[in-house]
């Protein structure tokens, strides 16, 4: 593979993915600069989640280039290696470890070496404890720390997953539909939380909720049938005829 | 669970663990004492056949804990753990065979009887070293561990899971059974290894040796329990359960699931090997029947009955089911397999968490309920309280 000159933290170029002949991604190109937050919108089945699957190593693309930090070829790495490079992900359907307590979920996520012997010998350090306490406070889960994650409400699970992302301290966060199932107030708080996270990290957010996307106030990419339909400010893409036709106008 | 700050607190936390260790300590002292010191007429005398029987169950309990470690905590349903048990047993059996020496039927100083019978002139290379106890003791853990490593390396790397994995573990033990049945394998064919005389210079059939083996088995079970408990209460243990419940999610957190599975599978196989090695001198024989797929399935049932994901439960299950089996095979031997099947169905339907899992859930419920009712209080929706 030829090295690509790019300043982008996440460089996705000409990526195609087919499932049994169906093209879920079709020459998708997307560039996320360091420190950027990007919102991705698009109709159901546009390929938003598939794009995240490709970046995190769950799905191997048929064609195209996916680079992290300009040098790591993500198409050649597995999920664990990509996570260790510093890419964290929140799933569309909240997936927390239901049998574990809220606290243990965060302990699992906390940034540390992931080797067998490291975790066998691991002891909670004071700094780690403080960090997790802080995350509990930020995600409003302090009171629920001893509750098993399976007992949380949908919205609380979403927050726990965001908390786990924070504990991982990734350089890039991929956040798939974070406010599904949240009240308006919670949606607002989540937007604020993500803006805050974005001060130190790059973020890619997929979301259908237009109020939320507006609250984020960042550059928007519209996906349709596996490729980029439009890109720009929310106002600009909202004015785009094609976007209105395939997505917003429905 | 207690904060894992104190090493010891972490290991014996909770009444089942404490009770279990106390019971083992008491048994290790009192049973041999009563067997050796009290006269047979005393109502407190434990007859030797009972010492042997319970000693056997203790070995099964260790196998159950080993199985629970992979199945209950990591979701690897091994239907071939009996193979590791039997391999450990054969390693010990080979040592015991070589201790027979000239006292065999044919009086050959080196070759075990069955080899003389087969007209073999020389000891096969893989029997070398087994005249030394230390060598055999290493093999007891090394052989099951190596097999588990090779097997796990391929299976876990290629992400074989669920039913497929269970089936190939079953195939593994079945293949070993067929292999060990063959005379030319050099493990005594279908007769297996038996007629043992001495272990470390003590007669295996002597009352004192049996009592000592019993006490050692208690200690081994306690050690196995503590090792397993140490593993499952560590951060490693958190990862194990995470793998069990959401394997792919665990990968996205950066954990190499295959290595975690491999590690715990190998540890578990070694533990099963030790259980088998302690079993053989007590029952006095090891034959290919120990590889029978039904043995491995029975072990799974012990764990299911006792409560998977609870170490004490697994050991308890081994005891309960085997006590039931002993009674059943005495009273009506022909229905035992049906009874076992029925037991499994009943437990699956009415006691899905097993004995200890159910007790644990009962005890937690009253405490957890009021908390759960008040906890999902919605966060105050003021922007000032945001991040
Ligand atoms: N593993 C898979 N096998 C087959 N088809 C798949 C697979 N994953 C995704 N698809 C298909 O690819 C298309 C894109 O799916 P994707 O989940 O990426 O859409 P999305 O943009 O995230 O949609 P939504 O807004 O509903 O979450 C869909 O038509 C989906 O059915
Ligand atoms: Mg999606």
PDB file of C-alpha atoms and ligand atoms in Angstrom, chain A residues 19 22 24 43-50 92 177 208, ligand 1:
ATOM      1  CA  UNK A  19     -23.370  -8.052   1.307  1.00  0.00           C
ATOM      2  CA  UNK A  22     -26.024  -5.643  -2.188  1.00  0.00           C
ATOM      3  CA  UNK A  24     -24.048  -1.192   1.507  1.00  0.00           C
ATOM      4  CA  UNK A  43     -31.950   7.587   5.672  1.00  0.00           C
ATOM      5  CA  UNK A  44     -32.214   4.083   7.106  1.00  0.00           C
ATOM      6  CA  UNK A  45     -29.932   1.696   5.309  1.00  0.00           C
ATOM      7  CA  UNK A  46     -27.696   4.481   4.005  1.00  0.00           C
ATOM      8  CA  UNK A  47     -24.647   2.662   5.329  1.00  0.00           C
ATOM      9  CA  UNK A  48     -23.863   4.757   8.405  1.00  0.00           C
ATOM     10  CA  UNK A  49     -23.442   1.832  10.754  1.00  0.00           C
ATOM     11  CA  UNK A  50     -21.635  -0.151   8.080  1.00  0.00           C
ATOM     12  CA  UNK A  92     -26.461   1.799  17.771  1.00  0.00           C
ATOM     13  CA  UNK A 177     -27.312   7.126  17.492  1.00  0.00           C
ATOM     14  CA  UNK A 208     -31.406  10.940  13.017  1.00  0.00           C
TER      15      UNK A 208
HETATM   16  N1  LIG C   1     -24.042  -7.935   8.024  1.00  0.00           N
HETATM   17  C1  LIG C   1     -24.884  -7.566   7.053  1.00  0.00           C
HETATM   18  N2  LIG C   1     -25.349  -8.473   6.178  1.00  0.00           N
HETATM   19  C2  LIG C   1     -26.193  -8.119   5.182  1.00  0.00           C
HETATM   20  N3  LIG C   1     -26.634  -6.883   4.990  1.00  0.00           N
HETATM   21  C3  LIG C   1     -26.216  -5.925   5.831  1.00  0.00           C
HETATM   22  C4  LIG C   1     -25.315  -6.218   6.904  1.00  0.00           C
HETATM   23  N4  LIG C   1     -25.059  -5.069   7.583  1.00  0.00           N
HETATM   24  C5  LIG C   1     -25.771  -4.113   6.948  1.00  0.00           C
HETATM   25  N5  LIG C   1     -26.456  -4.620   5.913  1.00  0.00           N
HETATM   26  C6  LIG C   1     -27.303  -3.850   4.987  1.00  0.00           C
HETATM   27  O1  LIG C   1     -26.552  -2.738   4.563  1.00  0.00           O
HETATM   28  C7  LIG C   1     -27.373  -1.585   4.476  1.00  0.00           C
HETATM   29  C8  LIG C   1     -26.766  -0.491   5.295  1.00  0.00           C
HETATM   30  O2  LIG C   1     -26.971  -0.787   6.659  1.00  0.00           O
HETATM   31  P1  LIG C   1     -26.513   0.157   7.837  1.00  0.00           P
HETATM   32  O3  LIG C   1     -26.824  -0.554   9.102  1.00  0.00           O
HETATM   33  O4  LIG C   1     -25.144   0.588   7.622  1.00  0.00           O
HETATM   34  O5  LIG C   1     -27.520   1.378   7.669  1.00  0.00           O
HETATM   35  P2  LIG C   1     -27.665   2.663   8.589  1.00  0.00           P
HETATM   36  O6  LIG C   1     -27.353   3.804   7.731  1.00  0.00           O
HETATM   37  O7  LIG C   1     -26.876   2.512   9.820  1.00  0.00           O
HETATM   38  O8  LIG C   1     -29.212   2.608   8.878  1.00  0.00           O
HETATM   39  P3  LIG C   1     -30.017   2.974  10.201  1.00  0.00           P
HETATM   40  O9  LIG C   1     -30.246   4.421  10.165  1.00  0.00           O
HETATM   41  O10 LIG C   1     -31.277   2.201  10.065  1.00  0.00           O
HETATM   42  O11 LIG C   1     -29.194   2.555  11.358  1.00  0.00           O
HETATM   43  C9  LIG C   1     -28.754  -1.983   4.945  1.00  0.00           C
HETATM   44  O12 LIG C   1     -29.572  -2.224   3.799  1.00  0.00           O
HETATM   45  C10 LIG C   1     -28.506  -3.285   5.681  1.00  0.00           C
HETATM   46  O13 LIG C   1     -29.618  -4.148   5.546  1.00  0.00           O
END
